Amino acid sequence: LLHLYADNTERDANAVPTSMLANAHFNVLRIVEDLHYQALVRTNLNDYIWATSDSINNLTIDLDFYLRYSYKRLAFDTSNVLNTYGLEGSLDSVYYPWNRTFEIGLYATVGQFTARLLHGTELD
């Protein structure tokens, strides 16, 4: 992200090239999904699920709770990542594509870009 803005050679200092915003959007989603979800939120969520005898491979038992828990934490983390790099945006929502903790999908807005991320690939 820092590299993207360091290379900004646009004439208008306030204009960020579309390609840079697209790259920043992708990078923010990767940081949030890889670092914050996989390393932190998922670990805590799995501990809770095991303690309640639910299954990490079948979240349908209490899916709404798991979605709210993950969204609340990741929205905060996304805001911190965006602020760190001077970007505007938000985490719009999260979803579990297979109703298990192994993978999470993210809908986020960074600048003018809104898309979803799943398995490291932007969709939409």
PDB file of C-alpha atoms in Angstrom:
ATOM      1  CA  LEU A   1       0.000   0.000   0.000  1.00  0.00           C
ATOM      2  CA  LEU A   2       2.729   2.440   0.863  1.00  0.00           C
ATOM      3  CA  HIS A   3       4.473   1.699  -2.432  1.00  0.00           C
ATOM      4  CA  LEU A   4       1.299   2.486  -4.357  1.00  0.00           C
ATOM      5  CA  TYR A   5       1.082   5.981  -2.946  1.00  0.00           C
ATOM      6  CA  ALA A   6       4.805   6.650  -3.175  1.00  0.00           C
ATOM      7  CA  ASP A   7       4.598   6.083  -6.944  1.00  0.00           C
ATOM      8  CA  ASN A   8       1.674   8.484  -7.405  1.00  0.00           C
ATOM      9  CA  THR A   9       2.872  10.870 -10.116  1.00  0.00           C
ATOM     10  CA  GLU A  10      -0.513  12.343 -11.049  1.00  0.00           C
ATOM     11  CA  ARG A  11      -0.603  16.087 -11.733  1.00  0.00           C
ATOM     12  CA  ASP A  12      -3.491  16.606  -9.321  1.00  0.00           C
ATOM     13  CA  ALA A  13      -2.165  15.780  -5.866  1.00  0.00           C
ATOM     14  CA  ASN A  14      -5.698  14.933  -4.712  1.00  0.00           C
ATOM     15  CA  ALA A  15      -6.384  12.474  -7.522  1.00  0.00           C
ATOM     16  CA  VAL A  16      -5.400   8.889  -6.866  1.00  0.00           C
ATOM     17  CA  PRO A  17      -5.143   6.827 -10.067  1.00  0.00           C
ATOM     18  CA  THR A  18      -7.823   4.174 -10.426  1.00  0.00           C
ATOM     19  CA  SER A  19      -5.256   1.384 -10.629  1.00  0.00           C
ATOM     20  CA  MET A  20      -3.752   2.462  -7.313  1.00  0.00           C
ATOM     21  CA  LEU A  21      -7.128   2.457  -5.594  1.00  0.00           C
ATOM     22  CA  ALA A  22      -7.887  -0.978  -7.034  1.00  0.00           C
ATOM     23  CA  ASN A  23      -4.550  -2.288  -5.759  1.00  0.00           C
ATOM     24  CA  ALA A  24      -5.077  -0.667  -2.363  1.00  0.00           C
ATOM     25  CA  HIS A  25      -8.538  -2.243  -2.172  1.00  0.00           C
ATOM     26  CA  PHE A  26      -7.136  -5.693  -2.890  1.00  0.00           C
ATOM     27  CA  ASN A  27      -4.270  -5.249  -0.415  1.00  0.00           C
ATOM     28  CA  VAL A  28      -6.566  -4.080   2.385  1.00  0.00           C
ATOM     29  CA  LEU A  29      -8.790  -7.116   1.884  1.00  0.00           C
ATOM     30  CA  ARG A  30      -5.770  -9.436   1.905  1.00  0.00           C
ATOM     31  CA  ILE A  31      -4.438  -7.930   5.149  1.00  0.00           C
ATOM     32  CA  VAL A  32      -7.823  -8.181   6.831  1.00  0.00           C
ATOM     33  CA  GLU A  33      -8.513 -11.726   5.626  1.00  0.00           C
ATOM     34  CA  ASP A  34      -5.022 -13.202   6.047  1.00  0.00           C
ATOM     35  CA  LEU A  35      -3.824 -11.469   9.176  1.00  0.00           C
ATOM     36  CA  HIS A  36      -6.860 -10.382  11.085  1.00  0.00           C
ATOM     37  CA  TYR A  37      -9.331 -13.146  10.253  1.00  0.00           C
ATOM     38  CA  GLN A  38      -7.145 -16.218   9.735  1.00  0.00           C
ATOM     39  CA  ALA A  39      -4.607 -15.473  12.476  1.00  0.00           C
ATOM     40  CA  LEU A  40      -6.747 -13.742  15.104  1.00  0.00           C
ATOM     41  CA  VAL A  41     -10.530 -13.809  14.726  1.00  0.00           C
ATOM     42  CA  ARG A  42     -10.766 -17.363  13.441  1.00  0.00           C
ATOM     43  CA  THR A  43      -8.576 -18.657  16.262  1.00  0.00           C
ATOM     44  CA  ASN A  44     -10.747 -16.977  18.907  1.00  0.00           C
ATOM     45  CA  LEU A  45     -13.942 -18.060  17.183  1.00  0.00           C
ATOM     46  CA  ASN A  46     -12.756 -21.678  16.951  1.00  0.00           C
ATOM     47  CA  ASP A  47     -11.936 -21.675  20.686  1.00  0.00           C
ATOM     48  CA  TYR A  48     -15.439 -20.434  21.471  1.00  0.00           C
ATOM     49  CA  ILE A  49     -17.093 -22.952  19.139  1.00  0.00           C
ATOM     50  CA  TRP A  50     -15.167 -25.876  20.613  1.00  0.00           C
ATOM     51  CA  ALA A  51     -16.019 -24.724  24.157  1.00  0.00           C
ATOM     52  CA  THR A  52     -19.737 -24.745  23.286  1.00  0.00           C
ATOM     53  CA  SER A  53     -19.591 -28.145  21.542  1.00  0.00           C
ATOM     54  CA  ASP A  54     -20.635 -26.610  18.229  1.00  0.00           C
ATOM     55  CA  SER A  55     -18.774 -27.525  15.057  1.00  0.00           C
ATOM     56  CA  ILE A  56     -16.300 -25.331  13.169  1.00  0.00           C
ATOM     57  CA  ASN A  57     -17.414 -27.237  10.065  1.00  0.00           C
ATOM     58  CA  ASN A  58     -21.119 -26.445  10.454  1.00  0.00           C
ATOM     59  CA  LEU A  59     -21.882 -22.897  11.558  1.00  0.00           C
ATOM     60  CA  THR A  60     -25.605 -23.144  10.795  1.00  0.00           C
ATOM     61  CA  ILE A  61     -26.302 -23.909  14.459  1.00  0.00           C
ATOM     62  CA  ASP A  62     -25.708 -20.244  15.364  1.00  0.00           C
ATOM     63  CA  LEU A  63     -24.700 -18.629  12.068  1.00  0.00           C
ATOM     64  CA  ASP A  64     -26.115 -15.177  12.862  1.00  0.00           C
ATOM     65  CA  PHE A  65     -24.013 -14.954  16.030  1.00  0.00           C
ATOM     66  CA  TYR A  66     -20.835 -16.083  14.267  1.00  0.00           C
ATOM     67  CA  LEU A  67     -21.392 -13.541  11.492  1.00  0.00           C
ATOM     68  CA  ARG A  68     -22.018 -10.699  13.969  1.00  0.00           C
ATOM     69  CA  TYR A  69     -18.959 -11.655  16.024  1.00  0.00           C
ATOM     70  CA  SER A  70     -16.676 -11.825  12.989  1.00  0.00           C
ATOM     71  CA  TYR A  71     -18.052  -8.668  11.398  1.00  0.00           C
ATOM     72  CA  LYS A  72     -17.739  -6.582  14.557  1.00  0.00           C
ATOM     73  CA  ARG A  73     -14.094  -7.507  15.073  1.00  0.00           C
ATOM     74  CA  LEU A  74     -13.115  -7.297  11.401  1.00  0.00           C
ATOM     75  CA  ALA A  75     -14.905  -3.958  10.860  1.00  0.00           C
ATOM     76  CA  PHE A  76     -12.768  -2.503  13.650  1.00  0.00           C
ATOM     77  CA  ASP A  77      -9.606  -4.060  12.216  1.00  0.00           C
ATOM     78  CA  THR A  78     -10.445  -2.885   8.691  1.00  0.00           C
ATOM     79  CA  SER A  79     -10.912   0.652   9.944  1.00  0.00           C
ATOM     80  CA  ASN A  80      -7.480   0.519  11.581  1.00  0.00           C
ATOM     81  CA  VAL A  81      -5.825  -0.792   8.405  1.00  0.00           C
ATOM     82  CA  LEU A  82      -7.498   1.898   6.288  1.00  0.00           C
ATOM     83  CA  ASN A  83      -6.498   4.636   8.716  1.00  0.00           C
ATOM     84  CA  THR A  84      -2.913   3.385   8.832  1.00  0.00           C
ATOM     85  CA  TYR A  85      -2.591   3.872   5.077  1.00  0.00           C
ATOM     86  CA  GLY A  86      -4.684   7.042   4.840  1.00  0.00           C
ATOM     87  CA  LEU A  87      -7.492   5.360   2.910  1.00  0.00           C
ATOM     88  CA  GLU A  88     -11.233   5.877   3.127  1.00  0.00           C
ATOM     89  CA  GLY A  89     -13.617   2.963   3.198  1.00  0.00           C
ATOM     90  CA  SER A  90     -15.255   0.333   5.337  1.00  0.00           C
ATOM     91  CA  LEU A  91     -15.961  -3.337   5.743  1.00  0.00           C
ATOM     92  CA  ASP A  92     -19.551  -3.640   4.532  1.00  0.00           C
ATOM     93  CA  SER A  93     -20.313  -7.247   5.488  1.00  0.00           C
ATOM     94  CA  VAL A  94     -18.898 -10.740   5.917  1.00  0.00           C
ATOM     95  CA  TYR A  95     -20.204 -14.164   4.994  1.00  0.00           C
ATOM     96  CA  TYR A  96     -19.204 -17.803   5.399  1.00  0.00           C
ATOM     97  CA  PRO A  97     -19.468 -19.323   1.914  1.00  0.00           C
ATOM     98  CA  TRP A  98     -19.416 -22.896   3.224  1.00  0.00           C
ATOM     99  CA  ASN A  99     -20.749 -22.255   6.742  1.00  0.00           C
ATOM    100  CA  ARG A 100     -17.455 -23.195   8.348  1.00  0.00           C
ATOM    101  CA  THR A 101     -14.705 -21.102   9.894  1.00  0.00           C
ATOM    102  CA  PHE A 102     -12.027 -22.205   7.428  1.00  0.00           C
ATOM    103  CA  GLU A 103     -12.874 -19.428   4.965  1.00  0.00           C
ATOM    104  CA  ILE A 104     -14.617 -16.084   5.206  1.00  0.00           C
ATOM    105  CA  GLY A 105     -15.821 -13.791   2.455  1.00  0.00           C
ATOM    106  CA  LEU A 106     -15.588 -10.014   2.766  1.00  0.00           C
ATOM    107  CA  TYR A 107     -17.538  -7.196   1.146  1.00  0.00           C
ATOM    108  CA  ALA A 108     -15.601  -3.962   1.521  1.00  0.00           C
ATOM    109  CA  THR A 109     -15.387  -0.477   0.098  1.00  0.00           C
ATOM    110  CA  VAL A 110     -12.064   1.300  -0.392  1.00  0.00           C
ATOM    111  CA  GLY A 111     -12.338   4.626  -2.141  1.00  0.00           C
ATOM    112  CA  GLN A 112     -14.676   4.080  -5.080  1.00  0.00           C
ATOM    113  CA  PHE A 113     -14.261   0.302  -5.158  1.00  0.00           C
ATOM    114  CA  THR A 114     -16.719  -2.134  -3.651  1.00  0.00           C
ATOM    115  CA  ALA A 115     -16.131  -5.829  -4.181  1.00  0.00           C
ATOM    116  CA  ARG A 116     -15.964  -9.092  -2.357  1.00  0.00           C
ATOM    117  CA  LEU A 117     -12.960 -11.226  -1.614  1.00  0.00           C
ATOM    118  CA  LEU A 118     -12.966 -14.993  -1.429  1.00  0.00           C
ATOM    119  CA  HIS A 119      -9.900 -17.250  -1.467  1.00  0.00           C
ATOM    120  CA  GLY A 120      -7.662 -14.307  -2.318  1.00  0.00           C
ATOM    121  CA  THR A 121      -9.584 -13.521  -5.515  1.00  0.00           C
ATOM    122  CA  GLU A 122     -11.692 -10.433  -5.955  1.00  0.00           C
ATOM    123  CA  LEU A 123     -15.143 -11.180  -7.320  1.00  0.00           C
ATOM    124  CA  ASP A 124     -17.767  -8.863  -8.895  1.00  0.00           C
TER     125      ASP A 124
END
